[in-house]
mmCIF file of C-alpha atoms and ligand atoms in Angstrom:
data_model
loop_
_atom_site.group_PDB
_atom_site.id
_atom_site.type_symbol
_atom_site.label_atom_id
_atom_site.label_comp_id
_atom_site.label_asym_id
_atom_site.label_seq_id
_atom_site.Cartn_x
_atom_site.Cartn_y
_atom_site.Cartn_z
ATOM 1 C CA MET A 1 -185.797 -120.564 -273.994
ATOM 2 C CA VAL A 2 -185.440 -123.490 -271.249
ATOM 3 C CA CYS A 3 -185.660 -122.585 -267.939
ATOM 4 C CA ALA A 4 -183.468 -124.630 -264.889
ATOM 5 C CA SER A 5 -181.514 -126.766 -267.784
ATOM 6 C CA SER A 6 -178.170 -127.397 -266.841
ATOM 7 C CA LYS A 7 -178.375 -130.401 -265.596
ATOM 8 C CA GLY A 8 -181.595 -133.424 -265.409
ATOM 9 C CA LEU A 9 -185.281 -132.625 -266.964
ATOM 10 C CA GLY A 10 -184.101 -129.374 -268.343
ATOM 11 C CA PHE A 11 -180.630 -130.381 -269.327
ATOM 12 C CA GLY A 12 -182.578 -133.108 -271.330
ATOM 13 C CA CYS A 13 -185.123 -131.219 -272.574
ATOM 14 C CA ALA A 14 -182.502 -129.032 -273.813
ATOM 15 C CA ASP A 15 -180.545 -131.382 -275.774
ATOM 16 C CA ALA A 16 -183.588 -132.812 -277.250
ATOM 17 C CA LEU A 17 -184.625 -129.226 -278.903
ATOM 18 C CA ALA A 18 -180.765 -129.466 -280.184
ATOM 19 C CA ALA A 19 -180.308 -132.367 -282.316
ATOM 20 C CA GLU A 20 -183.293 -130.959 -284.054
ATOM 21 C CA GLY A 21 -181.490 -127.677 -284.388
ATOM 22 C CA VAL A 22 -183.397 -125.221 -281.190
ATOM 23 C CA ASN A 23 -181.131 -122.151 -281.376
ATOM 24 C CA LEU A 24 -181.655 -121.851 -276.803
ATOM 25 C CA VAL A 25 -181.168 -119.851 -273.886
ATOM 26 C CA VAL A 26 -180.176 -122.014 -271.531
ATOM 27 C CA ASN A 27 -180.824 -120.946 -267.515
ATOM 28 C CA ALA A 28 -179.777 -122.425 -263.746
ATOM 29 C CA ARG A 29 -177.575 -120.396 -260.915
ATOM 30 C CA SER A 30 -174.635 -122.319 -260.758
ATOM 31 C CA ALA A 31 -172.606 -120.974 -263.865
ATOM 32 C CA GLY A 32 -170.032 -123.501 -264.264
ATOM 33 C CA PRO A 33 -172.550 -126.083 -264.790
ATOM 34 C CA LEU A 34 -174.330 -123.822 -266.683
ATOM 35 C CA GLY A 35 -171.683 -123.328 -269.180
ATOM 36 C CA GLU A 36 -170.332 -127.074 -269.496
ATOM 37 C CA ALA A 37 -174.407 -127.722 -270.074
ATOM 38 C CA ALA A 38 -173.886 -124.794 -272.992
ATOM 39 C CA GLU A 39 -171.173 -126.448 -274.260
ATOM 40 C CA GLN A 40 -171.929 -129.523 -274.443
ATOM 41 C CA LEU A 41 -175.528 -127.978 -276.169
ATOM 42 C CA ARG A 42 -173.130 -126.211 -278.748
ATOM 43 C CA ARG A 43 -172.183 -129.637 -280.048
ATOM 44 C CA HIS A 44 -175.264 -130.224 -282.088
ATOM 45 C CA GLY A 45 -174.457 -127.062 -283.887
ATOM 46 C CA VAL A 46 -176.679 -124.458 -282.763
ATOM 47 C CA GLU A 47 -176.943 -120.987 -280.430
ATOM 48 C CA ALA A 48 -176.727 -121.340 -276.916
ATOM 49 C CA ARG A 49 -176.366 -118.592 -274.683
ATOM 50 C CA GLU A 50 -176.164 -118.866 -271.343
ATOM 51 C CA VAL A 51 -178.321 -116.476 -268.096
ATOM 52 C CA VAL A 52 -177.159 -117.436 -264.964
ATOM 53 C CA GLY A 53 -179.527 -117.097 -261.857
ATOM 54 C CA SER A 54 -182.907 -118.235 -260.524
ATOM 55 C CA VAL A 55 -185.621 -118.248 -262.647
ATOM 56 C CA THR A 56 -187.512 -117.702 -260.021
ATOM 57 C CA ASP A 57 -186.301 -114.052 -260.070
ATOM 58 C CA PRO A 58 -187.837 -111.367 -261.961
ATOM 59 C CA SER A 59 -184.982 -109.632 -263.530
ATOM 60 C CA VAL A 60 -183.452 -112.878 -264.057
ATOM 61 C CA ARG A 61 -186.380 -113.410 -266.215
ATOM 62 C CA ALA A 62 -185.727 -110.028 -267.833
ATOM 63 C CA ALA A 63 -182.821 -111.214 -268.268
ATOM 64 C CA LEU A 64 -184.109 -114.608 -270.099
ATOM 65 C CA LEU A 65 -185.956 -112.841 -272.614
ATOM 66 C CA ASP A 66 -183.464 -110.102 -273.643
ATOM 67 C CA ALA A 67 -181.272 -113.312 -274.565
ATOM 68 C CA ALA A 68 -183.994 -114.603 -276.903
ATOM 69 C CA PRO A 69 -184.455 -112.905 -280.201
ATOM 70 C CA GLN A 70 -187.808 -114.107 -280.517
ATOM 71 C CA VAL A 71 -189.492 -117.059 -278.565
ATOM 72 C CA ASP A 72 -190.426 -119.879 -280.264
ATOM 73 C CA ILE A 73 -190.672 -122.544 -277.402
ATOM 74 C CA LEU A 74 -191.021 -122.312 -273.887
ATOM 75 C CA VAL A 75 -189.883 -124.779 -271.402
ATOM 76 C CA THR A 76 -190.672 -123.544 -267.969
ATOM 77 C CA ASN A 77 -188.567 -125.348 -265.384
ATOM 78 C CA ALA A 78 -187.722 -124.526 -261.587
ATOM 79 C CA GLY A 79 -186.508 -127.172 -258.360
ATOM 80 C CA GLY A 80 -189.037 -127.988 -256.510
ATOM 81 C CA PRO A 81 -189.464 -127.638 -253.309
ATOM 82 C CA PRO A 82 -189.029 -128.843 -249.776
ATOM 83 C CA PRO A 83 -190.778 -132.124 -248.534
ATOM 84 C CA GLY A 84 -192.462 -131.789 -244.782
ATOM 85 C CA ASP A 85 -195.795 -131.714 -242.706
ATOM 86 C CA PHE A 86 -197.925 -128.826 -243.952
ATOM 87 C CA ARG A 87 -198.030 -128.359 -240.054
ATOM 88 C CA ASP A 88 -194.341 -126.866 -240.818
ATOM 89 C CA TRP A 89 -195.364 -124.275 -243.810
ATOM 90 C CA ASP A 90 -196.560 -120.947 -243.579
ATOM 91 C CA GLU A 91 -198.118 -118.357 -245.792
ATOM 92 C CA ASP A 92 -194.204 -117.913 -246.346
ATOM 93 C CA ALA A 93 -194.031 -120.877 -247.598
ATOM 94 C CA TRP A 94 -196.422 -121.536 -249.574
ATOM 95 C CA LEU A 95 -195.818 -118.475 -251.310
ATOM 96 C CA GLY A 96 -192.119 -119.646 -252.238
ATOM 97 C CA ALA A 97 -193.125 -122.672 -253.396
ATOM 98 C CA LEU A 98 -195.891 -120.467 -255.607
ATOM 99 C CA ARG A 99 -193.182 -118.164 -256.832
ATOM 100 C CA GLN A 100 -191.248 -121.108 -257.551
ATOM 101 C CA ASN A 101 -193.845 -124.130 -259.139
ATOM 102 C CA MET A 102 -196.467 -121.929 -260.526
ATOM 103 C CA LEU A 103 -196.162 -117.830 -261.014
ATOM 104 C CA THR A 104 -192.401 -118.497 -262.719
ATOM 105 C CA ALA A 105 -194.054 -120.431 -265.167
ATOM 106 C CA VAL A 106 -197.032 -117.968 -265.478
ATOM 107 C CA GLU A 107 -195.292 -114.683 -265.513
ATOM 108 C CA LEU A 108 -193.437 -116.325 -269.172
ATOM 109 C CA ILE A 109 -196.648 -117.251 -270.442
ATOM 110 C CA ARG A 110 -197.581 -113.994 -270.082
ATOM 111 C CA ALA A 111 -194.610 -112.858 -271.858
ATOM 112 C CA THR A 112 -194.598 -114.901 -274.702
ATOM 113 C CA VAL A 113 -197.652 -116.412 -275.782
ATOM 114 C CA ASP A 114 -198.924 -113.278 -277.357
ATOM 115 C CA ASP A 115 -195.603 -112.814 -279.543
ATOM 116 C CA MET A 116 -196.145 -116.256 -280.488
ATOM 117 C CA ALA A 117 -199.157 -116.536 -281.553
ATOM 118 C CA SER A 118 -198.535 -113.231 -284.186
ATOM 119 C CA ARG A 119 -196.126 -115.228 -285.433
ATOM 120 C CA GLY A 120 -198.604 -118.556 -285.872
ATOM 121 C CA PHE A 121 -196.198 -120.659 -283.847
ATOM 122 C CA GLY A 122 -195.516 -121.482 -280.272
ATOM 123 C CA ARG A 123 -194.619 -124.321 -277.475
ATOM 124 C CA VAL A 124 -195.060 -124.309 -274.050
ATOM 125 C CA VAL A 125 -193.831 -126.831 -272.340
ATOM 126 C CA ASN A 126 -194.124 -126.978 -268.335
ATOM 127 C CA ILE A 127 -192.368 -129.822 -266.741
ATOM 128 C CA THR A 128 -194.451 -130.024 -263.655
ATOM 129 C CA SER A 129 -194.405 -133.479 -261.506
ATOM 130 C CA GLY A 130 -196.468 -137.133 -261.080
ATOM 131 C CA SER A 131 -198.006 -135.237 -257.381
ATOM 132 C CA VAL A 132 -200.324 -132.962 -260.001
ATOM 133 C CA LYS A 133 -202.219 -136.998 -261.241
ATOM 134 C CA ALA A 134 -201.446 -138.746 -257.713
ATOM 135 C CA PRO A 135 -200.184 -136.857 -255.005
ATOM 136 C CA ILE A 136 -197.082 -137.368 -253.031
ATOM 137 C CA ALA A 137 -198.174 -137.200 -248.988
ATOM 138 C CA ASN A 138 -195.218 -135.433 -248.137
ATOM 139 C CA LEU A 139 -194.610 -133.328 -251.201
ATOM 140 C CA GLY A 140 -197.936 -130.997 -250.365
ATOM 141 C CA LEU A 141 -196.344 -128.259 -251.449
ATOM 142 C CA SER A 142 -195.634 -129.480 -254.894
ATOM 143 C CA ASN A 143 -199.011 -131.114 -255.189
ATOM 144 C CA GLY A 144 -200.812 -127.227 -254.240
ATOM 145 C CA ALA A 145 -198.207 -125.005 -256.191
ATOM 146 C CA ARG A 146 -198.267 -127.311 -259.092
ATOM 147 C CA SER A 147 -202.107 -128.184 -259.442
ATOM 148 C CA GLY A 148 -202.105 -124.849 -259.464
ATOM 149 C CA LEU A 149 -200.021 -123.858 -262.412
ATOM 150 C CA THR A 150 -201.983 -127.154 -264.361
ATOM 151 C CA GLY A 151 -205.295 -125.416 -263.806
ATOM 152 C CA PHE A 152 -204.247 -122.544 -265.714
ATOM 153 C CA VAL A 153 -202.329 -123.614 -268.235
ATOM 154 C CA ALA A 154 -206.082 -126.141 -269.372
ATOM 155 C CA GLY A 155 -207.363 -122.197 -269.539
ATOM 156 C CA VAL A 156 -204.767 -120.476 -270.830
ATOM 157 C CA ALA A 157 -204.760 -123.806 -273.792
ATOM 158 C CA ARG A 158 -208.500 -123.697 -274.954
ATOM 159 C CA GLN A 159 -208.025 -119.287 -275.620
ATOM 160 C CA PRO A 160 -209.178 -119.257 -279.117
ATOM 161 C CA GLN A 161 -206.922 -115.917 -280.092
ATOM 162 C CA LEU A 162 -204.035 -118.970 -278.356
ATOM 163 C CA ALA A 163 -204.812 -122.214 -280.276
ATOM 164 C CA SER A 164 -206.718 -121.491 -283.528
ATOM 165 C CA ALA A 165 -202.448 -119.039 -284.102
ATOM 166 C CA ASN A 166 -201.103 -122.495 -283.827
ATOM 167 C CA VAL A 167 -199.639 -122.179 -279.545
ATOM 168 C CA THR A 168 -199.857 -125.090 -277.911
ATOM 169 C CA LEU A 169 -199.519 -124.750 -274.001
ATOM 170 C CA ASN A 170 -198.782 -129.021 -272.508
ATOM 171 C CA ASN A 171 -197.546 -130.474 -269.368
ATOM 172 C CA LEU A 172 -195.131 -133.378 -269.131
ATOM 173 C CA LEU A 173 -194.825 -134.760 -266.066
ATOM 174 C CA PRO A 174 -191.963 -136.941 -264.846
ATOM 175 C CA GLY A 175 -192.610 -139.786 -262.358
ATOM 176 C CA LYS A 176 -189.096 -140.861 -261.483
ATOM 177 C CA PHE A 177 -185.760 -140.297 -263.546
ATOM 178 C CA ALA A 178 -182.282 -141.020 -262.896
ATOM 179 C CA THR A 179 -181.359 -136.755 -262.036
ATOM 180 C CA ASP A 180 -179.728 -135.779 -259.256
ATOM 181 C CA ARG A 181 -182.793 -134.584 -257.619
ATOM 182 C CA ILE A 182 -183.557 -138.036 -257.080
ATOM 183 C CA ARG A 183 -179.584 -139.165 -256.378
ATOM 184 C CA GLU A 184 -180.542 -136.688 -253.287
ATOM 185 C CA THR A 185 -183.410 -137.751 -252.319
ATOM 186 C CA ALA A 186 -182.107 -141.567 -252.532
ATOM 187 C CA GLY A 187 -178.893 -140.639 -250.622
ATOM 188 C CA VAL A 188 -176.947 -141.756 -254.134
ATOM 189 C CA ALA A 189 -173.709 -139.879 -255.057
ATOM 190 C CA PRO A 190 -173.173 -138.133 -258.091
ATOM 191 C CA GLY A 191 -171.956 -141.719 -260.316
ATOM 192 C CA GLU A 192 -172.529 -144.288 -258.115
ATOM 193 C CA GLU A 193 -176.038 -147.034 -259.380
ATOM 194 C CA LEU A 194 -179.572 -145.574 -258.123
ATOM 195 C CA PRO A 195 -181.646 -148.948 -256.286
ATOM 196 C CA VAL A 196 -183.641 -150.502 -259.026
ATOM 197 C CA PRO A 197 -186.609 -148.536 -258.078
ATOM 198 C CA GLU A 198 -190.273 -150.418 -256.277
ATOM 199 C CA GLY A 199 -193.223 -149.517 -257.564
ATOM 200 C CA ILE A 200 -192.585 -148.945 -261.437
ATOM 201 C CA PRO A 201 -193.961 -151.884 -263.802
ATOM 202 C CA ALA A 202 -191.263 -150.887 -266.189
ATOM 203 C CA GLY A 203 -188.753 -151.762 -263.411
ATOM 204 C CA ARG A 204 -186.089 -148.826 -263.563
ATOM 205 C CA TYR A 205 -185.375 -144.849 -263.333
ATOM 206 C CA GLY A 206 -186.554 -142.680 -266.394
ATOM 207 C CA ASP A 207 -183.363 -140.906 -268.830
ATOM 208 C CA PRO A 208 -183.535 -137.455 -269.106
ATOM 209 C CA ALA A 209 -183.032 -137.662 -272.936
ATOM 210 C CA GLU A 210 -186.350 -140.156 -273.757
ATOM 211 C CA PHE A 211 -188.528 -137.215 -270.834
ATOM 212 C CA GLY A 212 -186.480 -134.608 -273.765
ATOM 213 C CA ALA A 213 -187.379 -136.767 -276.175
ATOM 214 C CA ALA A 214 -191.028 -136.449 -275.038
ATOM 215 C CA CYS A 215 -191.113 -132.550 -274.960
ATOM 216 C CA ALA A 216 -189.200 -132.012 -277.847
ATOM 217 C CA TYR A 217 -192.291 -133.919 -279.825
ATOM 218 C CA LEU A 218 -194.696 -131.668 -278.334
ATOM 219 C CA CYS A 219 -192.638 -129.101 -279.977
ATOM 220 C CA SER A 220 -192.232 -130.297 -283.219
ATOM 221 C CA GLU A 221 -194.983 -128.778 -286.328
ATOM 222 C CA GLN A 222 -197.058 -132.252 -286.199
ATOM 223 C CA ALA A 223 -197.214 -132.410 -282.625
ATOM 224 C CA SER A 224 -200.229 -129.188 -283.587
ATOM 225 C CA TYR A 225 -203.059 -130.304 -282.244
ATOM 226 C CA ILE A 226 -202.310 -131.357 -279.432
ATOM 227 C CA THR A 227 -202.770 -128.515 -276.511
ATOM 228 C CA GLY A 228 -204.024 -128.472 -272.921
ATOM 229 C CA GLN A 229 -202.741 -132.113 -272.544
ATOM 230 C CA ASN A 230 -201.401 -133.347 -269.258
ATOM 231 C CA LEU A 231 -198.298 -136.160 -270.412
ATOM 232 C CA LEU A 232 -197.241 -138.788 -267.470
ATOM 233 C CA LEU A 233 -194.313 -140.316 -268.119
ATOM 234 C CA ASP A 234 -193.344 -142.832 -265.042
ATOM 235 C CA GLY A 235 -193.262 -146.378 -267.157
ATOM 236 C CA GLY A 236 -196.596 -147.504 -265.779
ATOM 237 C CA ALA A 237 -196.392 -146.601 -262.289
ATOM 238 C CA TYR A 238 -200.398 -145.148 -262.308
ATOM 239 C CA PRO A 239 -202.264 -147.506 -262.302
ATOM 240 C CA GLY A 240 -205.665 -146.109 -263.391
ATOM 241 C CA THR A 241 -206.544 -146.158 -267.042
ATOM 242 C CA PHE A 242 -206.909 -142.505 -267.979
HETATM 243 P P1 NAP B 301 -182.557 -131.479 -260.785
HETATM 244 O O1 NAP B 301 -181.138 -132.366 -262.181
HETATM 245 O O2 NAP B 301 -181.984 -131.571 -259.529
HETATM 246 O O3 NAP B 301 -181.865 -130.693 -261.797
HETATM 247 C C1 NAP B 301 -182.302 -129.248 -261.549
HETATM 248 C C2 NAP B 301 -182.274 -128.193 -262.872
HETATM 249 O O4 NAP B 301 -182.554 -126.903 -262.719
HETATM 250 C C3 NAP B 301 -179.783 -127.369 -262.128
HETATM 251 O O5 NAP B 301 -179.838 -127.644 -264.011
HETATM 252 C C4 NAP B 301 -180.428 -126.609 -261.577
HETATM 253 O O6 NAP B 301 -179.292 -125.921 -262.074
HETATM 254 C C5 NAP B 301 -181.761 -125.481 -262.221
HETATM 255 N N1 NAP B 301 -182.559 -125.341 -261.531
HETATM 256 C C6 NAP B 301 -183.046 -125.165 -260.267
HETATM 257 N N2 NAP B 301 -183.635 -123.661 -259.503
HETATM 258 C C7 NAP B 301 -183.488 -123.388 -260.722
HETATM 259 C C8 NAP B 301 -183.942 -122.016 -259.943
HETATM 260 N N3 NAP B 301 -184.749 -120.899 -259.232
HETATM 261 N N4 NAP B 301 -183.535 -121.062 -261.464
HETATM 262 C C9 NAP B 301 -182.950 -121.621 -261.640
HETATM 263 N N5 NAP B 301 -182.500 -122.975 -262.600
HETATM 264 C C10 NAP B 301 -182.876 -123.712 -261.523
HETATM 265 O O7 NAP B 301 -183.959 -131.539 -261.154
HETATM 266 P P2 NAP B 301 -184.629 -132.537 -262.317
HETATM 267 O O8 NAP B 301 -184.908 -133.639 -261.321
HETATM 268 O O9 NAP B 301 -184.366 -132.293 -263.586
HETATM 269 O O10 NAP B 301 -185.916 -132.152 -261.425
HETATM 270 C C11 NAP B 301 -186.636 -130.679 -262.287
HETATM 271 C C12 NAP B 301 -188.497 -130.455 -261.185
HETATM 272 O O11 NAP B 301 -188.711 -131.414 -261.913
HETATM 273 C C13 NAP B 301 -188.159 -130.077 -260.310
HETATM 274 O O12 NAP B 301 -189.063 -128.632 -260.020
HETATM 275 C C14 NAP B 301 -188.574 -131.725 -259.877
HETATM 276 O O13 NAP B 301 -188.940 -131.123 -258.313
HETATM 277 C C15 NAP B 301 -189.263 -131.937 -260.922
HETATM 278 N N6 NAP B 301 -189.275 -133.665 -260.961
HETATM 279 C C16 NAP B 301 -188.471 -134.248 -261.205
HETATM 280 C C17 NAP B 301 -189.120 -135.614 -260.892
HETATM 281 C C18 NAP B 301 -187.685 -136.248 -260.903
HETATM 282 O O14 NAP B 301 -188.347 -137.646 -261.087
HETATM 283 N N7 NAP B 301 -186.257 -136.352 -261.290
HETATM 284 C C19 NAP B 301 -189.711 -135.791 -260.930
HETATM 285 C C20 NAP B 301 -191.184 -135.024 -260.613
HETATM 286 C C21 NAP B 301 -190.894 -134.052 -260.791
HETATM 287 P P3 NAP B 301 -179.320 -124.763 -260.355
HETATM 288 O O15 NAP B 301 -179.111 -125.888 -258.909
HETATM 289 O O16 NAP B 301 -177.543 -124.385 -260.856
HETATM 290 O O17 NAP B 301 -179.488 -123.956 -260.396
#
């Protein structure tokens, strides 16, 4: 199950998993782009079931769970919260961000990991953000909500009944990837070249396919001994040793 996956990082993950032969349930709010994405995924010879709707909606999550006969791999994702000044955010703004970037993932984890454990295999990968490691000043809603998810996952991943049953939970932290979201925030039209980013030693934006490859690795049998980790993919932008 790959949430929010018609485009960008979610699609990168779905595509890399499909290339490894994983059958998929994919999701997005807009049916058209989701249908096109699913069509592309099926070219890998796998099944790709589509569930249209916001993953923040409990009935859509129920439909996602219904669409998957069993969930061996869960990739959580949703849109990012808006930027702004914390002085302008009331409790509703916070509850919206928490629902989108923390509680939706928590609910899907709650619904799937014990069944994974009973089958002796499970992988959860949460798409969070580099902002968990290095906060971004105007993205307070993201910094806060995603850090909440990160703390929750850190605890759950270390539950012996999950870790000893080959169920791993990890987070992928994107730096700057060339997706529609980055284009929108940079004011660059689809198809137009993005300007060379500053402050990234790699000298370029990440490619969603690179992000997907990391996701596929964490979901592999080979990654069974990696759990509770936060993997930053940022072309060297974060300046710390750890
Ligand atoms: P994107 O290119 O805009 O793609 C977002 C995808 O998620 C689309 O398929 C979109 O389809 C779907 N989606 C959004 N909200 C949804 C919802 N509530 N329910 C179901 N599907 C939903 O964005 P992205 O760059 O891949 O970003 C993915 C996540 O990573 C976001 O949370 C973003 O904040 C975070 N992130 C991205 C970067 C980066 O460099 N790109 C960096 C740090 C963090 P619909 O619009 O049709 O629903």
